[in-house]
């Protein structure tokens, strides 16, 4: 009877353990606080269950049974798998790794976008006034938000929240607005045919977060590329500069041969006629005072800039750069060199081995100059793929070792010059000689002297103070010290390209051509903290447009021909097996 009573007692104690554990878990989950109350139930319950398991194993030799050992191994293996899966899920939520295997990195942000969002000084919010959340747009916004906690977005129905729509300025469905502090700007209007663009979003974000507006001047008057849309114009490049918060203005140095003081960068894009000597001198003076100049000089032109370029160690080669491989890839012929090799420079630091091409280009020769740091930016492929062709009239391109230049050729170079200005206030002005002083300034009028009797009675004779000799004056009064600001080093930057066609309309937005131009201007502006990298890329249109005949042939082959081939193969196999 006593043994039966002990077994019933242990049985009741065992059910007390699961009951206490259940109560502790219920209290913790409902209150969402695992405090003393929940632990006061959990710990005794776990202890009771553990004691019961130990007692049962002692009474029945449970651990010595083969079935128990097999079950224990299975239980341990199951718990280990669950623990590994839980650890993987924990690491997956804490540390994210995404691999984008698409050709244009369609599902990843461009380096420029990532760097811009990571350094946001204050929160930014995107308002999308639309009912439907397009997966492609949502994925793009999520990519931005992963870069910084200061970037947020929200979809809003303008009919349900008219007050917010009026405050932001939204008037129709599909409008996307960017809010940065007190600033708000329309990014774009999205619809079924036009989705949210990373290029437009990054450009507007960069424009709003920039505190200053920079002026870019483009020299005009010598047949340079037009600024408005036209054949051979650079209107797309101008729009790209505006998206980066630059203000562009035409510049004429004929009327006033002096570059404005507010010019951050001066661009000379493909002058067809030579500059006047006064204009060249104005550009040299601009560089000497810390200016920044971008030159894009096409072959068969003489802009009369040789004196300026010679100071920087650059010489324009008038031969035409030829690349026989570009005909297969670019489709513009061998006169459009293909470049995949770039210099180690901030302008091209993220280009890797991507493609840019330069139709109708000339090579540059770089000579080392003391005080100037030169970095080649663009290099063509080695000979025999590329060379500088001197015979521009022959239709058959053939290398002539006597006249032509073997590749690789340098098509672009970035140069930096740091100089200390000469102080003009450190030399003391010469003292005027007595003769000069007498001639230039009138003699002082003598005051009436008192009579000798009065002078002797009232005051002693005044002792004249001696004038300091020139030697004494030099010893007593030190030479004026030049101000520290006049000794601040001045940095000037120059970028030279042997072609301007890569930045013209129709070619600016192809491959890396636009990046080369915009990154050059940004670097010339000496904004080294601003991201210099590849702009966001749009998805490529890979739709196949078929003619009516091709569509009918495709339908006939898939509906009739392929099933007949399969049926014939089945009949042949059946006949052979018979």
Short mmCIF file of C-alpha atoms in Angstrom, two decimals, residues 273-553:
data_model
loop_
_atom_site.label_atom_id
_atom_site.label_comp_id
_atom_site.label_asym_id
_atom_site.label_seq_id
_atom_site.Cartn_x
_atom_site.Cartn_y
_atom_site.Cartn_z
CA UNK A 273 37.82 78.29 -84.42
CA UNK A 274 40.78 79.59 -82.49
CA UNK A 275 40.48 81.72 -79.38
CA UNK A 276 41.88 85.24 -79.30
CA UNK A 277 45.07 85.81 -77.37
CA UNK A 278 43.20 87.86 -74.76
CA UNK A 279 40.77 84.96 -74.21
CA UNK A 280 43.59 82.45 -73.74
CA UNK A 281 45.24 84.84 -71.29
CA UNK A 282 41.96 85.16 -69.38
CA UNK A 283 41.76 81.37 -69.02
CA UNK A 284 45.38 81.24 -67.84
CA UNK A 285 44.74 83.93 -65.24
CA UNK A 286 41.64 82.04 -64.13
CA UNK A 287 43.71 78.88 -63.57
CA UNK A 288 46.41 80.87 -61.77
CA UNK A 289 43.93 82.13 -59.21
CA UNK A 290 42.62 78.63 -58.44
CA UNK A 291 40.18 78.04 -61.28
CA UNK A 292 39.10 74.74 -62.82
CA UNK A 293 38.93 74.12 -66.56
CA UNK A 294 37.47 71.33 -68.72
CA UNK A 295 38.71 71.16 -72.31
CA UNK A 296 37.15 68.87 -74.93
CA UNK A 297 39.12 69.35 -78.17
CA UNK A 298 38.22 67.44 -81.34
CA UNK A 299 40.70 66.47 -84.07
CA UNK A 300 41.28 68.78 -87.05
CA UNK A 301 40.67 71.85 -84.90
CA UNK A 302 43.14 74.39 -83.56
CA UNK A 303 41.68 76.34 -80.61
CA UNK A 304 45.00 78.20 -80.12
CA UNK A 305 45.39 76.79 -76.61
CA UNK A 306 48.89 75.40 -77.08
CA UNK A 307 50.48 78.01 -74.78
CA UNK A 308 48.06 77.15 -71.99
CA UNK A 309 48.44 73.41 -72.41
CA UNK A 310 52.23 73.65 -72.57
CA UNK A 311 52.29 75.07 -69.03
CA UNK A 312 50.54 71.90 -67.87
CA UNK A 313 52.60 69.48 -69.94
CA UNK A 314 49.86 68.50 -72.41
CA UNK A 315 50.18 68.41 -76.20
CA UNK A 316 47.35 67.69 -78.64
CA UNK A 317 48.17 65.08 -81.27
CA UNK A 318 46.26 65.87 -84.47
CA UNK A 319 46.16 62.23 -85.63
CA UNK A 320 42.87 60.35 -85.47
CA UNK A 321 42.52 57.62 -82.84
CA UNK A 322 41.49 54.33 -84.47
CA UNK A 323 40.16 51.16 -82.83
CA UNK A 324 39.39 48.25 -85.13
CA UNK A 325 37.47 46.39 -82.40
CA UNK A 326 34.89 49.14 -81.87
CA UNK A 327 33.15 48.42 -85.17
CA UNK A 328 31.83 45.12 -83.84
CA UNK A 329 30.71 46.43 -80.46
CA UNK A 330 29.74 50.07 -80.90
CA UNK A 331 28.53 50.06 -84.47
CA UNK A 332 30.05 53.49 -85.19
CA UNK A 333 33.09 52.31 -87.08
CA UNK A 334 36.78 52.17 -86.16
CA UNK A 335 36.88 55.96 -85.59
CA UNK A 336 35.07 55.48 -82.26
CA UNK A 337 37.72 54.04 -79.89
CA UNK A 338 36.42 51.69 -77.24
CA UNK A 339 37.84 52.25 -73.74
CA UNK A 340 37.76 49.71 -70.93
CA UNK A 341 40.99 50.72 -69.17
CA UNK A 342 40.82 53.67 -66.79
CA UNK A 343 43.33 55.44 -64.57
CA UNK A 344 43.40 55.31 -60.79
CA UNK A 345 41.56 58.57 -60.19
CA UNK A 346 38.38 59.72 -58.36
CA UNK A 347 36.71 60.40 -61.70
CA UNK A 348 37.00 56.77 -62.81
CA UNK A 349 37.42 54.92 -59.52
CA UNK A 350 34.28 52.75 -59.86
CA UNK A 351 34.33 52.16 -63.61
CA UNK A 352 36.05 48.75 -63.37
CA UNK A 353 36.26 47.37 -66.94
CA UNK A 354 32.99 48.85 -68.16
CA UNK A 355 32.69 50.46 -71.58
CA UNK A 356 32.88 54.04 -72.80
CA UNK A 357 33.58 55.15 -76.37
CA UNK A 358 34.83 58.34 -78.01
CA UNK A 359 33.87 58.97 -81.64
CA UNK A 360 36.31 61.15 -83.61
CA UNK A 361 39.02 61.48 -80.96
CA UNK A 362 42.64 62.58 -80.87
CA UNK A 363 45.33 61.31 -78.54
CA UNK A 364 47.16 63.37 -75.93
CA UNK A 365 50.86 63.45 -75.11
CA UNK A 366 51.71 64.04 -71.45
CA UNK A 367 55.06 65.52 -70.38
CA UNK A 368 55.98 65.68 -66.67
CA UNK A 369 56.03 69.23 -65.28
CA UNK A 370 57.33 70.20 -61.85
CA UNK A 371 54.47 71.00 -59.48
CA UNK A 372 51.77 69.35 -61.61
CA UNK A 373 50.29 65.92 -60.94
CA UNK A 374 48.94 64.27 -64.10
CA UNK A 375 46.77 61.12 -64.19
CA UNK A 376 45.74 59.55 -67.51
CA UNK A 377 42.02 58.78 -67.38
CA UNK A 378 41.28 56.95 -70.63
CA UNK A 379 43.53 54.52 -72.47
CA UNK A 380 42.75 52.59 -75.64
CA UNK A 381 43.77 49.01 -76.34
CA UNK A 382 47.36 48.23 -77.42
CA UNK A 383 48.49 47.95 -81.02
CA UNK A 384 47.45 46.32 -83.37
CA UNK A 385 43.92 46.95 -82.10
CA UNK A 386 44.33 50.73 -81.80
CA UNK A 387 46.68 53.36 -83.14
CA UNK A 388 46.78 57.06 -84.12
CA UNK A 389 46.12 57.36 -87.85
CA UNK A 390 47.72 60.22 -89.79
CA UNK A 391 46.16 59.53 -93.21
CA UNK A 392 42.58 60.74 -92.83
CA UNK A 393 41.69 60.62 -96.52
CA UNK A 394 42.31 56.95 -97.23
CA UNK A 395 39.31 54.66 -96.87
CA UNK A 396 41.53 51.70 -96.00
CA UNK A 397 42.96 51.96 -92.50
CA UNK A 398 46.48 50.60 -92.32
CA UNK A 399 49.20 51.31 -89.79
CA UNK A 400 52.15 53.26 -91.19
CA UNK A 401 55.16 53.00 -88.85
CA UNK A 402 56.68 56.21 -90.24
CA UNK A 403 53.66 58.44 -89.62
CA UNK A 404 51.30 56.67 -87.25
CA UNK A 405 51.52 56.11 -83.48
CA UNK A 406 51.03 52.71 -81.90
CA UNK A 407 48.49 52.23 -79.13
CA UNK A 408 47.65 52.32 -76.30
CA UNK A 409 46.63 55.97 -76.66
CA UNK A 410 45.69 58.43 -73.94
CA UNK A 411 42.37 60.13 -74.74
CA UNK A 412 41.86 61.97 -71.45
CA UNK A 413 43.94 63.29 -68.58
CA UNK A 414 43.28 64.95 -65.21
CA UNK A 415 45.85 67.41 -63.85
CA UNK A 416 46.28 69.16 -60.50
CA UNK A 417 48.55 72.09 -59.68
CA UNK A 418 49.13 73.45 -56.18
CA UNK A 419 51.03 76.72 -55.93
CA UNK A 420 51.75 79.29 -53.23
CA UNK A 421 50.91 82.83 -54.33
CA UNK A 422 53.65 85.42 -54.20
CA UNK A 423 53.09 87.97 -51.47
CA UNK A 424 52.99 91.60 -52.57
CA UNK A 425 52.80 93.16 -49.10
CA UNK A 426 56.02 91.76 -47.61
CA UNK A 427 58.34 94.34 -49.27
CA UNK A 428 58.25 97.67 -47.43
CA UNK A 429 57.54 100.75 -49.53
CA UNK A 430 60.64 102.96 -49.96
CA UNK A 431 60.79 106.15 -47.94
CA UNK A 432 60.66 109.31 -49.99
CA UNK A 433 63.90 111.21 -50.19
CA UNK A 434 64.03 114.67 -48.59
CA UNK A 435 64.20 116.29 -51.99
CA UNK A 436 61.18 114.42 -53.14
CA UNK A 437 59.38 115.17 -49.94
CA UNK A 438 60.03 118.88 -50.34
CA UNK A 439 58.78 118.75 -53.89
CA UNK A 440 55.69 116.75 -53.24
CA UNK A 441 54.46 118.20 -49.97
CA UNK A 442 54.33 121.91 -49.22
CA UNK A 443 56.54 123.28 -46.44
CA UNK A 444 54.72 123.68 -43.14
CA UNK A 445 53.76 127.21 -42.19
CA UNK A 446 55.77 128.26 -39.13
CA UNK A 447 53.78 129.31 -36.09
CA UNK A 448 54.58 132.72 -34.63
CA UNK A 449 57.47 132.39 -32.17
CA UNK A 450 57.44 134.32 -28.88
CA UNK A 451 60.00 136.96 -28.29
CA UNK A 452 63.32 135.94 -26.75
CA UNK A 453 62.51 137.78 -23.56
CA UNK A 454 59.21 136.05 -23.12
CA UNK A 455 60.66 132.69 -24.05
CA UNK A 456 63.47 132.92 -21.49
CA UNK A 457 61.09 133.97 -18.74
CA UNK A 458 58.32 131.53 -19.27
CA UNK A 459 59.83 128.25 -20.53
CA UNK A 460 63.16 126.81 -21.54
CA UNK A 461 64.05 126.61 -25.17
CA UNK A 462 62.48 123.56 -26.74
CA UNK A 463 64.84 120.81 -27.75
CA UNK A 464 64.10 119.65 -31.30
CA UNK A 465 63.48 115.96 -31.57
CA UNK A 466 65.95 114.33 -33.96
CA UNK A 467 64.52 112.69 -37.09
CA UNK A 468 65.35 109.02 -37.29
CA UNK A 469 67.90 108.12 -39.86
CA UNK A 470 66.99 105.50 -42.45
CA UNK A 471 69.16 103.03 -40.58
CA UNK A 472 67.49 103.78 -37.27
CA UNK A 473 64.06 103.52 -38.85
CA UNK A 474 64.82 100.08 -40.26
CA UNK A 475 66.02 98.88 -36.89
CA UNK A 476 63.15 100.19 -34.84
CA UNK A 477 60.12 99.56 -37.07
CA UNK A 478 59.95 96.00 -38.43
CA UNK A 479 58.89 95.27 -41.99
CA UNK A 480 55.20 94.54 -42.42
CA UNK A 481 54.33 90.83 -42.08
CA UNK A 482 52.31 89.32 -44.93
CA UNK A 483 48.84 88.19 -43.99
CA UNK A 484 48.38 84.40 -43.61
CA UNK A 485 45.59 84.35 -46.20
CA UNK A 486 47.99 85.51 -48.91
CA UNK A 487 50.18 82.45 -48.30
CA UNK A 488 47.37 79.87 -48.56
CA UNK A 489 48.20 77.33 -51.31
CA UNK A 490 46.02 77.64 -54.39
CA UNK A 491 44.88 74.45 -56.11
CA UNK A 492 43.94 74.48 -59.78
CA UNK A 493 42.52 71.58 -61.73
CA UNK A 494 42.43 70.83 -65.44
CA UNK A 495 40.80 67.97 -67.37
CA UNK A 496 41.52 67.54 -71.09
CA UNK A 497 39.72 65.16 -73.47
CA UNK A 498 40.68 64.59 -77.07
CA UNK A 499 37.02 64.37 -78.06
CA UNK A 500 33.71 66.09 -77.35
CA UNK A 501 31.35 63.78 -79.24
CA UNK A 502 31.05 61.36 -76.31
CA UNK A 503 29.08 64.03 -74.39
CA UNK A 504 26.75 65.03 -77.24
CA UNK A 505 23.05 64.22 -77.42
CA UNK A 506 22.36 60.60 -78.25
CA UNK A 507 25.75 59.40 -76.99
CA UNK A 508 25.74 61.03 -73.55
CA UNK A 509 23.41 58.46 -71.99
CA UNK A 510 25.11 55.40 -73.54
CA UNK A 511 27.35 53.21 -71.38
CA UNK A 512 29.68 55.34 -69.21
CA UNK A 513 29.93 58.39 -71.48
CA UNK A 514 27.75 60.58 -69.29
CA UNK A 515 29.52 59.41 -66.15
CA UNK A 516 32.88 60.50 -67.54
CA UNK A 517 31.57 64.00 -68.21
CA UNK A 518 29.61 64.52 -64.97
CA UNK A 519 32.29 63.03 -62.75
CA UNK A 520 34.90 65.27 -64.39
CA UNK A 521 32.85 68.39 -63.64
CA UNK A 522 32.22 67.30 -60.06
CA UNK A 523 35.93 66.61 -59.48
CA UNK A 524 36.89 69.92 -61.08
CA UNK A 525 34.50 71.65 -58.70
CA UNK A 526 36.77 70.28 -55.95
CA UNK A 527 33.84 68.60 -54.23
CA UNK A 528 35.81 65.55 -53.17
CA UNK A 529 33.29 64.67 -50.47
CA UNK A 530 30.53 64.39 -53.06
CA UNK A 531 30.20 60.85 -54.40
CA UNK A 532 32.01 60.34 -57.71
CA UNK A 533 30.71 57.12 -59.11
CA UNK A 534 28.48 55.56 -61.71
CA UNK A 535 25.04 57.02 -62.01
CA UNK A 536 22.01 54.72 -61.59
CA UNK A 537 21.32 52.55 -64.59
CA UNK A 538 17.91 52.03 -66.09
CA UNK A 539 16.71 48.52 -67.07
CA UNK A 540 17.37 47.53 -70.64
CA UNK A 541 14.46 46.90 -72.96
CA UNK A 542 14.85 43.29 -74.07
CA UNK A 543 11.48 42.85 -75.74
CA UNK A 544 11.53 41.15 -79.15
CA UNK A 545 9.37 42.84 -81.78
CA UNK A 546 8.23 40.28 -84.35
CA UNK A 547 6.73 40.87 -87.74
CA UNK A 548 3.43 39.25 -88.68
CA UNK A 549 5.21 36.56 -90.70
CA UNK A 550 7.59 35.77 -87.84
CA UNK A 551 4.73 35.60 -85.34
CA UNK A 552 2.72 33.23 -87.56
CA UNK A 553 5.79 31.04 -88.12
#
